[in-house]
Short mmCIF file of C-alpha atoms (C1' of nucleotides) in Angstrom, two decimals:
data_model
loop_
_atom_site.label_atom_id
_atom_site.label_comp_id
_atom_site.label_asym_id
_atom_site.label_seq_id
_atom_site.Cartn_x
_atom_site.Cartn_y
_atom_site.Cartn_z
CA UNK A 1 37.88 58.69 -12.97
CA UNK A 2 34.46 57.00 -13.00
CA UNK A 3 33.12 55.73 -15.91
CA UNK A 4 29.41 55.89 -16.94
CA UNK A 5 29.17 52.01 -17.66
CA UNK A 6 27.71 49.80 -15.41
CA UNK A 7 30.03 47.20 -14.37
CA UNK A 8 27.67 44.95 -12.75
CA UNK A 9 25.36 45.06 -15.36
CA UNK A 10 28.04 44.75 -17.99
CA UNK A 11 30.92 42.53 -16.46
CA UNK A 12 28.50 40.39 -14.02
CA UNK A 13 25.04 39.96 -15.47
CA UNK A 14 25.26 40.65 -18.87
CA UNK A 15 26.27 37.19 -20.34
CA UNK A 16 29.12 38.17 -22.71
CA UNK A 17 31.65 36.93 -20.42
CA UNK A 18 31.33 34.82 -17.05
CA UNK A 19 34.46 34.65 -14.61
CA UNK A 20 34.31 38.24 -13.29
CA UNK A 21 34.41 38.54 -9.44
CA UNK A 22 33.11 41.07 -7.30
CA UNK A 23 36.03 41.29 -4.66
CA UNK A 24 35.24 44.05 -1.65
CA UNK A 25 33.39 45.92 -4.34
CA UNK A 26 35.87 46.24 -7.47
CA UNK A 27 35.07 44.06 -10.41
CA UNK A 28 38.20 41.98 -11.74
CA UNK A 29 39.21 38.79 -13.49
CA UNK A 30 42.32 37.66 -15.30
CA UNK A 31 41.91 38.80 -19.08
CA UNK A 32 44.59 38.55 -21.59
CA UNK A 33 47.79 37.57 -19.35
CA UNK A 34 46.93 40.20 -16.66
CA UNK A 35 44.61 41.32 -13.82
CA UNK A 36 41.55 43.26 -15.15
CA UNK A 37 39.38 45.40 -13.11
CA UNK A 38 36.62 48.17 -13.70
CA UNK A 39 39.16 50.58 -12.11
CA UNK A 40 41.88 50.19 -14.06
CA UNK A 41 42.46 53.50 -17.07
CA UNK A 42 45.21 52.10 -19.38
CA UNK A 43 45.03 51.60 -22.37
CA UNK A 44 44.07 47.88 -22.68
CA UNK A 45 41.41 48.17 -20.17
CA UNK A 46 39.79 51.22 -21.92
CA UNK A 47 39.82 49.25 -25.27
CA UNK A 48 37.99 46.22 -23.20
CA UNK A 49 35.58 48.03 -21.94
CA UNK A 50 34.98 49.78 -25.02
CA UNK A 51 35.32 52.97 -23.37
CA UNK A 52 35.75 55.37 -26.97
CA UNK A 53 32.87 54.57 -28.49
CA UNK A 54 29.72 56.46 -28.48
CA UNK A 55 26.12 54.86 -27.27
CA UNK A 56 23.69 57.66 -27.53
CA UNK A 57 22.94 57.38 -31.51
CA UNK A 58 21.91 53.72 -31.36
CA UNK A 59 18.86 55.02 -30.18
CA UNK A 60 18.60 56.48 -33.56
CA UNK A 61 19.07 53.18 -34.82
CA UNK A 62 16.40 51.50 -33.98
CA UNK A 63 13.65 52.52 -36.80
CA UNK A 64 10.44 50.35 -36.38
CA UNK A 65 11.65 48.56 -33.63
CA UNK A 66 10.52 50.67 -30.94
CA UNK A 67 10.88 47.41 -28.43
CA UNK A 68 14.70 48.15 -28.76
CA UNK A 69 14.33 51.62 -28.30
CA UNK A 70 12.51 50.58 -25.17
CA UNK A 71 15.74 48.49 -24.08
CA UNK A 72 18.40 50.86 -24.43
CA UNK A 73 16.92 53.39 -22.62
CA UNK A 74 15.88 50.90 -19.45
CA UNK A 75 19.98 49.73 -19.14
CA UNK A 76 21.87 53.03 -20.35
CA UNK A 77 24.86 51.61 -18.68
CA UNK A 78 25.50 48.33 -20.56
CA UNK A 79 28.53 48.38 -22.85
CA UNK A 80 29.44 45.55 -25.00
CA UNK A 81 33.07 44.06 -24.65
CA UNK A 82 36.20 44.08 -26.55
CA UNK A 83 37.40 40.79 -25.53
CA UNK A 84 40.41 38.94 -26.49
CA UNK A 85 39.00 36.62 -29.50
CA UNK A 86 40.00 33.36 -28.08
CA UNK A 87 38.00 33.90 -25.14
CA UNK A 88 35.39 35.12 -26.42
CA UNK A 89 35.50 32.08 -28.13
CA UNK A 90 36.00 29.63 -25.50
CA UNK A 91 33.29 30.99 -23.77
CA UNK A 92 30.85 30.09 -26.20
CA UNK A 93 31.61 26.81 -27.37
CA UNK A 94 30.78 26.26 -23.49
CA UNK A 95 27.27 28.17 -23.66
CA UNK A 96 25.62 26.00 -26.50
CA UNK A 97 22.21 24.63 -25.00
CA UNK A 98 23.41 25.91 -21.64
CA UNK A 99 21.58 28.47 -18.88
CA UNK A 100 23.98 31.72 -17.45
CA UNK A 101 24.51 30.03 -14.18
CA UNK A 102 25.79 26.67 -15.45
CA UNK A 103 27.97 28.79 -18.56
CA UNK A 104 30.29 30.41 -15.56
CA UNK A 105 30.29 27.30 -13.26
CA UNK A 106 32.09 25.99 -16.41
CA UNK A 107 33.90 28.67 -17.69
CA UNK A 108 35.37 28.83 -13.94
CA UNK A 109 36.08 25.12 -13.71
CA UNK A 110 38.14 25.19 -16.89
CA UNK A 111 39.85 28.29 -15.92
CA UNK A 112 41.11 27.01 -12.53
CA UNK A 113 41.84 23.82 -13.75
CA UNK A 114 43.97 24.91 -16.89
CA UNK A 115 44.59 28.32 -16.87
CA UNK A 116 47.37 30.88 -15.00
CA UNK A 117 47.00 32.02 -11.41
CA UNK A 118 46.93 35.93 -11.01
CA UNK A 119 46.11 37.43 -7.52
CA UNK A 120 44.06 40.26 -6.61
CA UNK A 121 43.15 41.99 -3.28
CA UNK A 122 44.67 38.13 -1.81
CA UNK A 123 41.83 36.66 -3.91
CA UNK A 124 43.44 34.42 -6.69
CA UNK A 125 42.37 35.10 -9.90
CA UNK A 126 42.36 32.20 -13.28
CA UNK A 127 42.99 33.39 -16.74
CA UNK A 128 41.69 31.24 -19.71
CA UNK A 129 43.93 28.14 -20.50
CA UNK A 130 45.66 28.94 -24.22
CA UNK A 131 45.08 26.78 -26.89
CA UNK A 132 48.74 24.39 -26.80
CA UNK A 133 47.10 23.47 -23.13
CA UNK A 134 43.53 23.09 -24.53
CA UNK A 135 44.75 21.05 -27.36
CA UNK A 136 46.86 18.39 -25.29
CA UNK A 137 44.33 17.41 -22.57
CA UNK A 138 42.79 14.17 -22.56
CA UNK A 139 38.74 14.62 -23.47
CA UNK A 140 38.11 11.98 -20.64
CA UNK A 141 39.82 14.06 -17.97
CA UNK A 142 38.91 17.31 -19.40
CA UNK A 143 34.96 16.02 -18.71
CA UNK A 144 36.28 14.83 -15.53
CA UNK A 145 37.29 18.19 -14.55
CA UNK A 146 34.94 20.15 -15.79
CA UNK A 147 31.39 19.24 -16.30
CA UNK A 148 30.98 20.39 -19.62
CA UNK A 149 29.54 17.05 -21.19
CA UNK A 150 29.95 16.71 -24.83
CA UNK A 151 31.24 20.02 -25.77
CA UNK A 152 34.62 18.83 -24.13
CA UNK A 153 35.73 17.42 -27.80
CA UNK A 154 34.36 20.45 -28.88
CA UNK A 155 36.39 22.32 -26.79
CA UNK A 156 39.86 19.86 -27.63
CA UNK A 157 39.09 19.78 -31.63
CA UNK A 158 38.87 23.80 -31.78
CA UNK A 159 42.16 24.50 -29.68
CA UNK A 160 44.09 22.20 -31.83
CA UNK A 161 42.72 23.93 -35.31
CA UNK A 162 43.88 27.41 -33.43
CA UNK A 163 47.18 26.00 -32.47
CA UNK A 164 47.78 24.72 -36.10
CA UNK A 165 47.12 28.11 -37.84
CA UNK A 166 43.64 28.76 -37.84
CA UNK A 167 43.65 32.97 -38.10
CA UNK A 168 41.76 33.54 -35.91
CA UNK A 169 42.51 37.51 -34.46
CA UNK A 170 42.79 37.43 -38.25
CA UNK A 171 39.20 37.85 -38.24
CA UNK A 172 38.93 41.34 -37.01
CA UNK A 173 39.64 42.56 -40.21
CA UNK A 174 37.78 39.78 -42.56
CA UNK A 175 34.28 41.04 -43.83
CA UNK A 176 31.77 39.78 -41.28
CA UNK A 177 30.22 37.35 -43.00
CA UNK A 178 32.79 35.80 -44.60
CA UNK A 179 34.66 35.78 -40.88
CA UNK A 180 31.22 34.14 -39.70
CA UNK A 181 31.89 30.83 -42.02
CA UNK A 182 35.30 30.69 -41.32
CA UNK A 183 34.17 30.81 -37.13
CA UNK A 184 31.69 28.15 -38.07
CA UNK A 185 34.52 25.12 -39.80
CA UNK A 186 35.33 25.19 -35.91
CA UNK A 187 33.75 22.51 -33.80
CA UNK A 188 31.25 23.36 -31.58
CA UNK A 189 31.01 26.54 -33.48
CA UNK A 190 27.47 27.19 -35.26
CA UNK A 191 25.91 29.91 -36.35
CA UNK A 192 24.71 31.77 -33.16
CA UNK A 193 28.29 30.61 -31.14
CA UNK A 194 30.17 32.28 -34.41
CA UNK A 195 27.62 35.35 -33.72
CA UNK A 196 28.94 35.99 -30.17
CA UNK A 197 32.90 35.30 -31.16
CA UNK A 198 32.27 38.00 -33.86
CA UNK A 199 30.40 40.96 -31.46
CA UNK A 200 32.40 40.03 -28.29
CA UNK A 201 35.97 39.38 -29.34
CA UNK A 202 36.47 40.77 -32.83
CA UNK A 203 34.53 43.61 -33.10
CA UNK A 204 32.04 43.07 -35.28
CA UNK A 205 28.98 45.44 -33.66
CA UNK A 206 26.96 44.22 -36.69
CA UNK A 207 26.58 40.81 -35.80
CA UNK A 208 23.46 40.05 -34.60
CA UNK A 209 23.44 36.54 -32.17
CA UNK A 210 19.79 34.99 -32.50
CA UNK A 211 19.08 32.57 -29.43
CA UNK A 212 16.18 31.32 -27.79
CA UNK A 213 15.32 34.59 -25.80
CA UNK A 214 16.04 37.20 -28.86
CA UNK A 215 13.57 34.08 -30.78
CA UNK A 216 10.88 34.48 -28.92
CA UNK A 217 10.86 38.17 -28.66
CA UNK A 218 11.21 38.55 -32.26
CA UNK A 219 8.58 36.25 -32.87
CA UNK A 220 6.36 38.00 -30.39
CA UNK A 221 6.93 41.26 -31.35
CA UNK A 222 7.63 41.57 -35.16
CA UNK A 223 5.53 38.02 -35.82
CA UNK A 224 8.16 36.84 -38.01
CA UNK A 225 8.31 32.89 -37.15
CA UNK A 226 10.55 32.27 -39.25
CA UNK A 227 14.20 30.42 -38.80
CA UNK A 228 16.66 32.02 -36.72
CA UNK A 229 18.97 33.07 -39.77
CA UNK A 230 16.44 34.57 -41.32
CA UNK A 231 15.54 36.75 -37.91
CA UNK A 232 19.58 37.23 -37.82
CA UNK A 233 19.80 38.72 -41.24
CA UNK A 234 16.59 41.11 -40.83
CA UNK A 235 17.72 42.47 -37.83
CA UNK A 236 20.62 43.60 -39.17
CA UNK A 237 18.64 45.16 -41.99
CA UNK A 238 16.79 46.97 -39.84
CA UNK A 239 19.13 47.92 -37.25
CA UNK A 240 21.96 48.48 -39.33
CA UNK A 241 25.85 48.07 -38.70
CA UNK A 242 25.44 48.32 -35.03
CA UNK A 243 22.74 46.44 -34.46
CA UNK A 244 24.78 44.20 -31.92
CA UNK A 245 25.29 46.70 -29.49
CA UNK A 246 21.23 47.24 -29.47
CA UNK A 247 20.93 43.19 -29.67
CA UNK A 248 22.93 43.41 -26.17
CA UNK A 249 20.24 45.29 -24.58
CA UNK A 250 17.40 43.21 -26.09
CA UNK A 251 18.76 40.02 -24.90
CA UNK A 252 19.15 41.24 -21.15
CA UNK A 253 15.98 42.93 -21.15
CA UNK A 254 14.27 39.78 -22.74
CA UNK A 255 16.38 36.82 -20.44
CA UNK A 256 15.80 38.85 -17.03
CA UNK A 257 11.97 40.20 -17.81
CA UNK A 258 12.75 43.67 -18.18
CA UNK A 259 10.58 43.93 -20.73
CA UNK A 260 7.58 41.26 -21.60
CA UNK A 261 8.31 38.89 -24.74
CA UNK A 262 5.20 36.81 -24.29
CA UNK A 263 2.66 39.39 -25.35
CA UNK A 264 2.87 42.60 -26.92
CA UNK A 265 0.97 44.53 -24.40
"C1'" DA B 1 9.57 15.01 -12.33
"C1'" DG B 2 10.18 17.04 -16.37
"C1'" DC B 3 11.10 20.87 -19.25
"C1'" DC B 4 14.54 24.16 -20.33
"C1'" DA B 5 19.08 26.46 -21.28
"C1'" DG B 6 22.98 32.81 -25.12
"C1'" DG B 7 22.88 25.19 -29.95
"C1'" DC B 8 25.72 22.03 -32.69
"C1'" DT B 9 26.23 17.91 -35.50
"C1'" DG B 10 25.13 14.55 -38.75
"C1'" DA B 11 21.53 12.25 -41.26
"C1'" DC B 12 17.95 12.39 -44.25
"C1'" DG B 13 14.59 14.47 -47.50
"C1'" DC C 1 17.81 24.20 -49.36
"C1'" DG C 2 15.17 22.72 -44.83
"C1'" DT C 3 13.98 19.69 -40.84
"C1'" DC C 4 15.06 16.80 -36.83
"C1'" DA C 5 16.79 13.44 -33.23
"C1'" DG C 6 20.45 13.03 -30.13
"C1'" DC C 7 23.31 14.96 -27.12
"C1'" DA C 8 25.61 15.93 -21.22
"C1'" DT C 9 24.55 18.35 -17.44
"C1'" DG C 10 22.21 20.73 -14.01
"C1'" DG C 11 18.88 24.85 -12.92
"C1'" DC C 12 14.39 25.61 -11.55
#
DNA sequence: AGCCAGGCTGACG
DNA sequence: CGTCAGCATGGC
């Protein structure tokens, strides 16, 4: 049963989430109170992997921007996750104003710290600490244990909102942008870090996450130097309702030089 | 050495 | 509404 995503491209190097290990050649980490590999065929793991839905019409999608056209045909095997929401989120309070490398050495570091031990292949595996541990650690020895500077309070203030009711799963079924303001009353939540909760954890494909690499490329290509919520909302114009899943395959092909932002050549 | 990184917050126009 | 300094840390 081999599937046609590409799990190093999608659960290692794609940025949407950062504590996958490559262990003798499978692909696994602890997701949602279990072991998760690109192996596995239940149920939960097909809805992670976002196994039912179909890639070839985004291609379709893409209108005028024939740079994204360009993308999705150069990594055809790039999916974009289903991830439990509070992970998702998690995961991006820690990536504000941070590079890929340092995102998992945190991500990691607050995982083995705080979170459950799981086991696979005799290699131990760390889920993601749930928000009653989050909310009760000390910011002092949080920063202490992981190096994650001042988005520790960040970190403390949004697990405690979660523990006292925030609705946060909630949000699935919320109209996006109305889910997008209630992300961003979280600290350490803005606009772009509420963009990546909403495409990578609740399943909104038509958010459309603006940061520094999709920026540039937007500005390079389309010459629209304008603010990033203005690039944000014309993307999705253009795009349309799944314009996330095509934003995926700009942002790789734009961070790791697949294609050229600087000139439009 | 110094700029940069999947930005956010609060202050100030 | 928009702009902007300050922010922790480490990669390159």
């Amino acid at each position: 049963m081999e599937r046609q995503f590409d799990a190093v491209l999608t659960l290692m190097d794609s940025a949407q989430v950062f504590h996958f290990q490559n262990i003798n050649g499978v692909y696994a980490a602890a997701v949602g109170g279990r072991v998760l590999t690109d192996r596995d065929d239940d149920p939960f793991a097909r809805d992670y992997f976002d196994d039912e839905r179909d890639y070839s019409h985004l291609l379709d999608a893409c209108g005028e921007f024939e740079i994204a056209r360009r993308a999705l045909l150069m990594l055809p095997g790039l999916r974009v996750l289903n991830q439990p929401p509070w992970e998702a989120l998690i995961q991006f309070i820690l990536s504000a104003n941070n590079n890929v490398k340092r995102i998992r050495t945190l991500v990691n570091d607050l995982c083995r710290h705080y979170g459950e031990e799981f086991e696979y292949d005799g290699v131990k595996l760390y889920g993601f600490p749930s928000p009653d541990t989050l909310s009760k650690l000390d910011e002092e020895k949080l920063r202490q244990n992981v190096t994650c500077g001042y988005r520790a309070k960040y970190l403390i203030g949004t697990a405690k909102m979660i523990k006292d009711g925030f609705p946060l799963d909630f949000l699935r079924f919320r109209p996006h942008e109305e889910a997008r303001k209630m992300l961003m009353t979280l600290p350490g939540v803005g606009g772009k870090v509420a963009d990546c909760v909403l495409l990578f954890g609740l399943r909104h494909a038509s958010s459309f996450p603006v940061d520094v690499w999709v920026e540039r490329l937007m500005e390079n290509w389309f010459h629209i130097s304008s603010s990033r919520e203005k690039m944000r909302l014309e993307a999705i114009r253009i795009l349309g309702s799944e314009c996330g899943l095509i934003q995926q395959a700009l942002f790789h092909a734009a961070r790791t030089g697949l294609i050229d932002i600087e000139n439009k050549g």
